[in-house]
């Protein structure tokens, strides 16, 4: 929201406030003028004139309240609409002070010509945010109207000089008051703007920091090459598993996967090709593990682990077969392998009831023994042990 729109909306909200106050005051004075003579000897001077002025001013504020209240909640303001409503606000301020002049001259005995006018001009100066140009025009028009009223209505009044001096003094004071109020609004607006800018800047930095922390956390717990969990990530995953276990623990399944003759592959095709194999194998394993709600870990070198819970032996058998088939379908040439012309894997799996991390280490050891047995039996196969 720009400065002009903000100032306009603030002034419109103040019109809603002051119009309600003026309507209440006018209603009270009107009722007082009507009913006070019934209970005392009070007789308001020029009663009919007062009532007509009060009623017209009450209607004027009621109309303004209705018009402003129906538009103050708008969210899309263009420059043309802002200029139009600035004129409407300035007109309200001008007509309010003209009303004060009118009341002052209708009742010169009670208000001493200028009391009600000064009340109106001080209220408007202290409540509304009036730009310098509008303030000058407003005060000049008020001065012209006031002088013309004195010369027309009371041309032979002997106290015109002192009255005029007092009038100019009050106009000057109200002008200074309007400048102080307007300057305070400007300072407040730009201070809020600066705060908002700083807040947005801090929020941006916070988002960047959160993103950086997430990236660092991912780097700390994920293997940089393959994108699956590393050993730190495995420890965190295991810790979360045990936190979610009930007091008695749960059945944990470990599937240990090793790429067959990977060292020979690196020697023959180079380490960059070896890295591509690691990424392809890791992604294939991770797709199968993710589908079953399990975690994939790069255990070290060419070894990977799939961690699952509450799996039956039949389900583990199915997952091992699926991993073997997925790696076979990659059809990555491996001319230095003793078991196939393509890259293959050996798998050792185990399951066991775990209530502590120590018991989980036992399950991993059993899976490692099963993998060792598969390698000794010729590789490119799997074995599940309890």
CSV table of C-alpha atoms in Angstrom, one decimal:
chain,number,residue,atom,x,y,z
A,1,UNK,CA,0.0,0.0,0.0
A,2,UNK,CA,1.5,3.3,-1.1
A,3,UNK,CA,1.6,6.5,1.0
A,4,UNK,CA,-1.4,8.3,-0.7
A,5,UNK,CA,-3.6,5.3,-0.3
A,6,UNK,CA,-2.6,4.8,3.3
A,7,UNK,CA,-3.2,8.4,4.1
A,8,UNK,CA,-6.6,8.3,2.4
A,9,UNK,CA,-7.7,5.2,4.2
A,10,UNK,CA,-6.6,6.7,7.5
A,11,UNK,CA,-8.6,9.9,6.9
A,12,UNK,CA,-11.6,7.9,5.8
A,13,UNK,CA,-11.5,5.9,9.0
A,14,UNK,CA,-11.3,9.2,10.9
A,15,UNK,CA,-14.4,10.5,9.0
A,16,UNK,CA,-16.3,7.4,10.2
A,17,UNK,CA,-15.2,8.2,13.8
A,18,UNK,CA,-15.8,11.9,13.8
A,19,UNK,CA,-19.1,11.7,11.9
A,20,UNK,CA,-20.5,9.4,14.6
A,21,UNK,CA,-19.3,11.8,17.3
A,22,UNK,CA,-20.8,14.8,15.5
A,23,UNK,CA,-24.1,12.9,14.9
A,24,UNK,CA,-24.3,12.1,18.6
A,25,UNK,CA,-23.5,15.6,19.7
A,26,UNK,CA,-26.0,17.1,17.2
A,27,UNK,CA,-28.7,14.7,18.4
A,28,UNK,CA,-28.0,15.6,22.0
A,29,UNK,CA,-28.0,19.4,21.4
A,30,UNK,CA,-31.2,19.1,19.4
A,31,UNK,CA,-33.0,17.1,22.0
A,32,UNK,CA,-31.7,19.5,24.7
A,33,UNK,CA,-33.0,22.5,22.8
A,34,UNK,CA,-36.4,20.8,22.4
A,35,UNK,CA,-37.0,19.4,25.9
A,36,UNK,CA,-35.0,21.6,28.2
A,37,UNK,CA,-37.6,24.4,28.3
A,38,UNK,CA,-40.2,21.8,29.5
A,39,UNK,CA,-38.2,21.3,32.7
A,40,UNK,CA,-36.7,24.8,33.4
A,41,UNK,CA,-36.8,28.5,32.4
A,42,UNK,CA,-34.0,27.9,29.8
A,43,UNK,CA,-34.9,29.2,26.4
A,44,UNK,CA,-32.2,28.7,23.7
A,45,UNK,CA,-31.7,31.8,21.6
A,46,UNK,CA,-32.6,31.5,17.9
A,47,UNK,CA,-34.0,28.0,18.5
A,48,UNK,CA,-35.4,27.5,15.0
A,49,UNK,CA,-32.1,28.5,13.4
A,50,UNK,CA,-30.1,26.2,15.7
A,51,UNK,CA,-32.3,23.3,15.0
A,52,UNK,CA,-32.1,23.7,11.3
A,53,UNK,CA,-28.3,24.0,11.4
A,54,UNK,CA,-28.0,21.0,13.8
A,55,UNK,CA,-30.3,18.8,11.7
A,56,UNK,CA,-28.6,19.7,8.4
A,57,UNK,CA,-25.1,19.0,9.9
A,58,UNK,CA,-26.4,15.7,11.4
A,59,UNK,CA,-27.7,14.7,8.0
A,60,UNK,CA,-24.5,15.8,6.3
A,61,UNK,CA,-22.5,13.5,8.7
A,62,UNK,CA,-24.9,10.7,8.2
A,63,UNK,CA,-24.6,10.8,4.4
A,64,UNK,CA,-20.8,11.0,4.6
A,65,UNK,CA,-20.7,8.1,7.1
A,66,UNK,CA,-22.8,5.9,4.7
A,67,UNK,CA,-20.7,6.8,1.6
A,68,UNK,CA,-17.3,6.4,3.3
A,69,UNK,CA,-18.3,3.2,5.2
A,70,UNK,CA,-19.4,1.5,1.9
A,71,UNK,CA,-15.9,2.2,0.3
A,72,UNK,CA,-13.4,2.1,3.1
A,73,UNK,CA,-13.0,-1.7,2.9
A,74,UNK,CA,-12.0,-1.7,-0.8
A,75,UNK,CA,-8.7,-3.4,-1.5
A,76,UNK,CA,-8.1,-2.3,-5.1
A,77,UNK,CA,-7.5,1.5,-5.4
A,78,UNK,CA,-6.2,3.2,-8.6
A,79,UNK,CA,-4.8,6.7,-8.8
A,80,UNK,CA,-8.1,8.1,-10.2
A,81,UNK,CA,-10.1,6.7,-7.4
A,82,UNK,CA,-7.6,7.9,-4.8
A,83,UNK,CA,-7.7,11.5,-6.3
A,84,UNK,CA,-11.5,11.5,-6.2
A,85,UNK,CA,-11.7,10.3,-2.6
A,86,UNK,CA,-9.1,12.8,-1.5
A,87,UNK,CA,-11.4,15.6,-2.8
A,88,UNK,CA,-14.3,14.0,-0.9
A,89,UNK,CA,-12.3,14.0,2.3
A,90,UNK,CA,-11.1,17.6,1.8
A,91,UNK,CA,-14.7,18.6,1.1
A,92,UNK,CA,-15.8,17.1,4.4
A,93,UNK,CA,-13.1,18.9,6.3
A,94,UNK,CA,-13.9,22.2,4.6
A,95,UNK,CA,-17.7,21.9,5.1
A,96,UNK,CA,-17.2,20.9,8.8
A,97,UNK,CA,-15.3,24.2,9.5
A,98,UNK,CA,-17.9,26.2,7.5
A,99,UNK,CA,-20.5,24.7,9.8
A,100,UNK,CA,-18.5,25.9,12.8
A,101,UNK,CA,-18.4,29.5,11.3
A,102,UNK,CA,-22.1,29.4,10.6
A,103,UNK,CA,-22.9,28.4,14.2
A,104,UNK,CA,-20.5,31.0,15.6
A,105,UNK,CA,-22.3,33.8,13.7
A,106,UNK,CA,-25.8,32.6,14.4
A,107,UNK,CA,-25.1,32.7,18.1
A,108,UNK,CA,-22.5,35.5,18.7
A,109,UNK,CA,-23.5,35.8,22.3
A,110,UNK,CA,-22.8,32.2,23.3
A,111,UNK,CA,-19.9,31.5,21.0
A,112,UNK,CA,-18.4,35.0,20.8
A,113,UNK,CA,-18.3,34.7,17.0
A,114,UNK,CA,-15.4,32.2,16.8
A,115,UNK,CA,-15.6,29.6,19.5
A,116,UNK,CA,-17.4,26.9,17.5
A,117,UNK,CA,-15.2,27.6,14.4
A,118,UNK,CA,-12.1,27.2,16.5
A,119,UNK,CA,-13.4,24.0,18.0
A,120,UNK,CA,-14.0,22.6,14.5
A,121,UNK,CA,-10.7,23.7,13.0
A,122,UNK,CA,-8.7,22.3,15.9
A,123,UNK,CA,-10.6,19.0,15.8
A,124,UNK,CA,-9.9,18.7,12.0
A,125,UNK,CA,-6.3,19.8,12.4
A,126,UNK,CA,-5.6,17.2,15.1
A,127,UNK,CA,-7.5,14.3,13.7
A,128,UNK,CA,-7.0,14.4,9.9
A,129,UNK,CA,-3.8,14.0,8.0
A,130,UNK,CA,-3.8,17.1,5.7
A,131,UNK,CA,-1.1,17.7,3.1
A,132,UNK,CA,0.6,21.1,3.1
A,133,UNK,CA,-1.1,22.3,-0.1
A,134,UNK,CA,-4.6,21.3,1.1
A,135,UNK,CA,-3.8,22.9,4.6
A,136,UNK,CA,-2.9,26.2,3.0
A,137,UNK,CA,-6.0,26.2,0.7
A,138,UNK,CA,-8.2,25.2,3.6
A,139,UNK,CA,-7.0,27.9,6.0
A,140,UNK,CA,-7.2,30.6,3.2
A,141,UNK,CA,-10.7,29.7,2.4
A,142,UNK,CA,-11.7,29.7,6.1
A,143,UNK,CA,-10.1,33.1,6.5
A,144,UNK,CA,-11.9,34.6,3.5
A,145,UNK,CA,-15.3,33.1,4.7
A,146,UNK,CA,-14.7,34.3,8.2
A,147,UNK,CA,-13.8,37.9,7.2
A,148,UNK,CA,-16.7,38.1,4.8
A,149,UNK,CA,-19.1,36.9,7.4
A,150,UNK,CA,-18.0,39.5,9.9
A,151,UNK,CA,-18.2,42.3,7.4
A,152,UNK,CA,-21.6,41.2,6.1
A,153,UNK,CA,-23.3,40.1,9.3
A,154,UNK,CA,-21.7,42.5,11.9
A,155,UNK,CA,-20.1,45.4,10.0
A,156,UNK,CA,-20.4,47.9,12.9
A,157,UNK,CA,-19.0,45.6,15.7
A,158,UNK,CA,-16.3,47.6,17.6
A,159,UNK,CA,-14.4,44.5,18.6
A,160,UNK,CA,-13.7,43.4,15.0
A,161,UNK,CA,-10.0,44.2,15.2
A,162,UNK,CA,-9.3,42.2,18.3
A,163,UNK,CA,-11.5,39.4,17.0
A,164,UNK,CA,-9.6,39.3,13.7
A,165,UNK,CA,-6.2,39.3,15.6
A,166,UNK,CA,-7.4,36.3,17.7
A,167,UNK,CA,-8.7,34.6,14.6
A,168,UNK,CA,-5.4,34.9,12.8
A,169,UNK,CA,-3.6,33.6,15.9
A,170,UNK,CA,-5.8,30.6,16.1
A,171,UNK,CA,-5.5,29.9,12.4
A,172,UNK,CA,-1.7,30.0,12.7
A,173,UNK,CA,-1.8,27.7,15.8
A,174,UNK,CA,-4.1,25.2,14.0
A,175,UNK,CA,-1.9,25.3,10.9
A,176,UNK,CA,1.1,24.4,13.1
A,177,UNK,CA,-0.9,21.6,14.8
A,178,UNK,CA,-1.9,20.2,11.4
A,179,UNK,CA,1.8,20.2,10.3
A,180,UNK,CA,2.9,18.4,13.5
A,181,UNK,CA,0.2,15.8,13.1
A,182,UNK,CA,1.0,15.3,9.4
A,183,UNK,CA,4.7,15.0,10.1
A,184,UNK,CA,4.0,12.5,12.8
A,185,UNK,CA,2.0,10.5,10.3
A,186,UNK,CA,4.8,10.6,7.7
A,187,UNK,CA,7.3,9.5,10.3
A,188,UNK,CA,5.0,6.7,11.5
A,189,UNK,CA,4.3,5.5,7.9
A,190,UNK,CA,7.9,5.4,6.8
A,191,UNK,CA,9.0,3.8,10.1
A,192,UNK,CA,6.4,1.1,9.6
A,193,UNK,CA,7.6,0.7,6.0
A,194,UNK,CA,11.1,0.3,7.2
A,195,UNK,CA,10.0,-2.2,9.8
A,196,UNK,CA,8.1,-4.1,7.2
A,197,UNK,CA,11.1,-4.1,4.9
A,198,UNK,CA,13.3,-5.3,7.7
A,199,UNK,CA,10.8,-7.9,8.7
A,200,UNK,CA,10.6,-9.2,5.1
A,201,UNK,CA,14.3,-9.1,4.8
A,202,UNK,CA,14.6,-11.1,8.1
A,203,UNK,CA,11.9,-13.5,6.9
A,204,UNK,CA,13.8,-14.0,3.6
A,205,UNK,CA,17.1,-14.6,5.6
A,206,UNK,CA,15.2,-17.0,7.9
A,207,UNK,CA,13.8,-19.0,4.9
A,208,UNK,CA,17.3,-19.1,3.3
A,209,UNK,CA,18.8,-20.2,6.6
A,210,UNK,CA,16.1,-22.9,7.0
A,211,UNK,CA,16.8,-24.1,3.4
A,212,UNK,CA,20.5,-24.1,4.1
A,213,UNK,CA,20.0,-26.0,7.3
A,214,UNK,CA,17.9,-28.6,5.5
A,215,UNK,CA,20.5,-28.9,2.8
A,216,UNK,CA,23.2,-29.3,5.4
A,217,UNK,CA,21.2,-31.8,7.3
A,218,UNK,CA,20.6,-33.7,4.1
A,219,UNK,CA,24.3,-33.6,3.3
A,220,UNK,CA,25.1,-34.8,6.8
A,221,UNK,CA,22.7,-37.7,6.6
A,222,UNK,CA,22.7,-38.5,2.9
A,223,UNK,CA,25.4,-40.0,0.7
A,224,UNK,CA,26.5,-37.2,-1.6
A,225,UNK,CA,27.0,-39.5,-4.6
A,226,UNK,CA,23.9,-41.7,-4.5
A,227,UNK,CA,21.5,-39.5,-2.5
A,228,UNK,CA,20.5,-42.3,-0.2
A,229,UNK,CA,21.1,-42.3,3.6
A,230,UNK,CA,24.7,-42.6,4.8
A,231,UNK,CA,25.7,-44.2,8.1
A,232,UNK,CA,24.8,-41.0,10.1
A,233,UNK,CA,21.4,-41.1,8.4
A,234,UNK,CA,21.1,-44.8,9.2
A,235,UNK,CA,21.7,-44.1,12.9
A,236,UNK,CA,19.1,-41.3,13.0
A,237,UNK,CA,16.6,-43.5,11.2
A,238,UNK,CA,17.3,-46.4,13.6
A,239,UNK,CA,16.9,-44.0,16.6
A,240,UNK,CA,13.5,-42.8,15.2
A,241,UNK,CA,12.5,-46.5,14.7
A,242,UNK,CA,13.2,-47.3,18.4
A,243,UNK,CA,11.4,-44.2,19.5
A,244,UNK,CA,8.3,-45.4,17.7
A,245,UNK,CA,8.6,-48.9,19.0
A,246,UNK,CA,6.5,-50.0,21.9
A,247,UNK,CA,8.2,-51.0,25.1
A,248,UNK,CA,8.7,-54.6,23.9
A,249,UNK,CA,10.4,-53.7,20.6
A,250,UNK,CA,9.5,-54.9,17.1
A,251,UNK,CA,10.7,-57.2,14.3
A,252,UNK,CA,13.4,-55.6,12.2
A,253,UNK,CA,14.5,-56.8,8.8
A,254,UNK,CA,18.0,-56.0,7.3
A,255,UNK,CA,18.8,-56.6,3.6
A,256,UNK,CA,22.5,-56.2,2.8
A,257,UNK,CA,23.3,-55.7,-0.9
A,258,UNK,CA,26.8,-55.9,-2.5
A,259,UNK,CA,27.7,-55.2,-6.1
A,260,UNK,CA,29.5,-58.2,-7.5
A,261,UNK,CA,33.1,-57.6,-8.6
A,262,UNK,CA,32.8,-53.9,-8.4
A,263,UNK,CA,36.5,-53.3,-7.9
A,264,UNK,CA,37.1,-55.1,-11.2
A,265,UNK,CA,34.5,-52.9,-12.8
A,266,UNK,CA,36.3,-49.7,-11.6
A,267,UNK,CA,39.7,-51.0,-12.8
A,268,UNK,CA,38.3,-51.8,-16.2
A,269,UNK,CA,35.9,-48.9,-16.9
A,270,UNK,CA,37.2,-46.2,-14.6
A,271,UNK,CA,36.0,-44.6,-11.4
A,272,UNK,CA,33.6,-42.2,-13.1
A,273,UNK,CA,31.8,-45.1,-14.7
A,274,UNK,CA,31.9,-46.9,-11.3
A,275,UNK,CA,30.2,-43.8,-9.8
A,276,UNK,CA,27.4,-44.0,-12.4
A,277,UNK,CA,26.9,-47.7,-11.5
A,278,UNK,CA,26.6,-46.9,-7.8
A,279,UNK,CA,24.0,-44.2,-8.5
A,280,UNK,CA,22.0,-46.4,-10.8
A,281,UNK,CA,22.0,-49.4,-8.4
A,282,UNK,CA,21.2,-47.1,-5.4
A,283,UNK,CA,18.2,-45.5,-7.2
A,284,UNK,CA,16.9,-49.0,-8.2
A,285,UNK,CA,17.1,-50.2,-4.6
A,286,UNK,CA,15.6,-47.0,-3.2
A,287,UNK,CA,12.6,-47.2,-5.6
A,288,UNK,CA,11.8,-50.7,-4.3
A,289,UNK,CA,12.5,-49.7,-0.6
A,290,UNK,CA,10.4,-46.5,-0.8
A,291,UNK,CA,7.5,-48.4,-2.4
A,292,UNK,CA,7.5,-50.7,0.7
A,293,UNK,CA,8.1,-47.9,3.2
A,294,UNK,CA,11.7,-48.9,4.0
A,295,UNK,CA,14.9,-47.0,4.2
A,296,UNK,CA,17.9,-47.3,1.9
A,297,UNK,CA,21.4,-46.8,3.2
A,298,UNK,CA,24.8,-46.7,1.5
A,299,UNK,CA,26.7,-48.9,4.0
A,300,UNK,CA,30.1,-48.3,2.5
A,301,UNK,CA,31.8,-48.6,-0.9
A,302,UNK,CA,29.6,-50.8,-3.0
A,303,UNK,CA,27.4,-52.1,-0.2
A,304,UNK,CA,23.8,-51.0,0.6
A,305,UNK,CA,21.4,-51.8,3.3
A,306,UNK,CA,17.6,-51.8,3.2
A,307,UNK,CA,16.0,-51.4,6.7
A,308,UNK,CA,12.4,-52.6,7.2
A,309,UNK,CA,10.1,-53.6,10.0
A,310,UNK,CA,7.4,-56.2,10.6
A,311,UNK,CA,8.2,-58.1,7.4
A,312,UNK,CA,7.5,-61.8,7.0
A,313,UNK,CA,10.1,-64.1,5.4
A,314,UNK,CA,7.9,-64.3,2.3
A,315,UNK,CA,7.9,-60.5,2.0
A,316,UNK,CA,11.7,-60.4,2.4
A,317,UNK,CA,12.1,-63.0,-0.3
A,318,UNK,CA,9.9,-61.0,-2.6
A,319,UNK,CA,11.9,-57.8,-2.0
A,320,UNK,CA,15.2,-59.6,-2.6
A,321,UNK,CA,14.0,-61.0,-5.9
A,322,UNK,CA,12.7,-57.6,-6.9
A,323,UNK,CA,16.1,-56.0,-6.2
A,324,UNK,CA,17.9,-58.7,-8.2
A,325,UNK,CA,15.6,-58.3,-11.2
A,326,UNK,CA,15.8,-54.5,-11.0
A,327,UNK,CA,19.6,-54.6,-11.2
A,328,UNK,CA,19.5,-57.1,-14.0
A,329,UNK,CA,17.2,-54.9,-16.0
A,330,UNK,CA,19.8,-52.1,-15.8
A,331,UNK,CA,21.9,-54.2,-18.3
A,332,UNK,CA,25.1,-52.5,-17.3
A,333,UNK,CA,28.0,-54.2,-19.2
A,334,UNK,CA,30.6,-55.8,-16.9
A,335,UNK,CA,33.1,-57.8,-19.0
A,336,UNK,CA,35.3,-58.5,-16.0
A,337,UNK,CA,32.6,-60.3,-13.9
A,338,UNK,CA,32.9,-64.0,-13.3
A,339,UNK,CA,29.1,-64.5,-13.0
A,340,UNK,CA,27.6,-62.5,-15.8
A,341,UNK,CA,28.3,-60.1,-18.6
A,342,UNK,CA,26.2,-57.5,-16.8
A,343,UNK,CA,26.4,-55.9,-13.3
A,344,UNK,CA,24.8,-58.1,-10.7
A,345,UNK,CA,24.4,-58.1,-6.9
A,346,UNK,CA,24.7,-60.5,-4.0
A,347,UNK,CA,22.2,-60.2,-1.2
A,348,UNK,CA,22.3,-61.4,2.4
A,349,UNK,CA,19.2,-60.8,4.6
A,350,UNK,CA,18.2,-61.4,8.2
A,351,UNK,CA,15.3,-60.5,10.5
A,352,UNK,CA,15.1,-60.5,14.3
A,353,UNK,CA,13.1,-59.1,17.2
A,354,UNK,CA,14.9,-55.9,18.4
A,355,UNK,CA,14.3,-53.9,21.5
A,356,UNK,CA,17.7,-52.2,21.7
A,357,UNK,CA,20.4,-51.0,19.1
A,358,UNK,CA,22.7,-53.8,20.3
A,359,UNK,CA,20.1,-56.4,19.2
A,360,UNK,CA,19.9,-54.6,15.8
A,361,UNK,CA,23.6,-55.0,15.4
A,362,UNK,CA,23.2,-58.7,15.8
A,363,UNK,CA,20.6,-58.7,13.0
A,364,UNK,CA,23.1,-56.8,10.8
A,365,UNK,CA,25.8,-59.3,11.6
A,366,UNK,CA,23.5,-62.2,10.6
A,367,UNK,CA,22.8,-60.5,7.3
A,368,UNK,CA,26.5,-59.9,6.7
A,369,UNK,CA,27.1,-63.7,7.3
A,370,UNK,CA,24.4,-64.5,4.9
A,371,UNK,CA,26.0,-62.2,2.3
A,372,UNK,CA,29.4,-63.8,2.9
A,373,UNK,CA,27.8,-67.2,2.3
A,374,UNK,CA,26.3,-66.0,-1.0
A,375,UNK,CA,29.7,-64.7,-2.2
A,376,UNK,CA,31.3,-68.0,-1.3
A,377,UNK,CA,28.7,-69.9,-3.2
A,378,UNK,CA,29.3,-67.9,-6.5
A,379,UNK,CA,27.5,-64.6,-6.0
A,380,UNK,CA,24.5,-63.2,-8.0
A,381,UNK,CA,22.0,-64.6,-5.6
A,382,UNK,CA,20.5,-64.0,-2.1
A,383,UNK,CA,20.1,-65.8,1.2
A,384,UNK,CA,17.7,-65.0,4.1
A,385,UNK,CA,18.5,-66.2,7.6
A,386,UNK,CA,16.7,-65.7,10.9
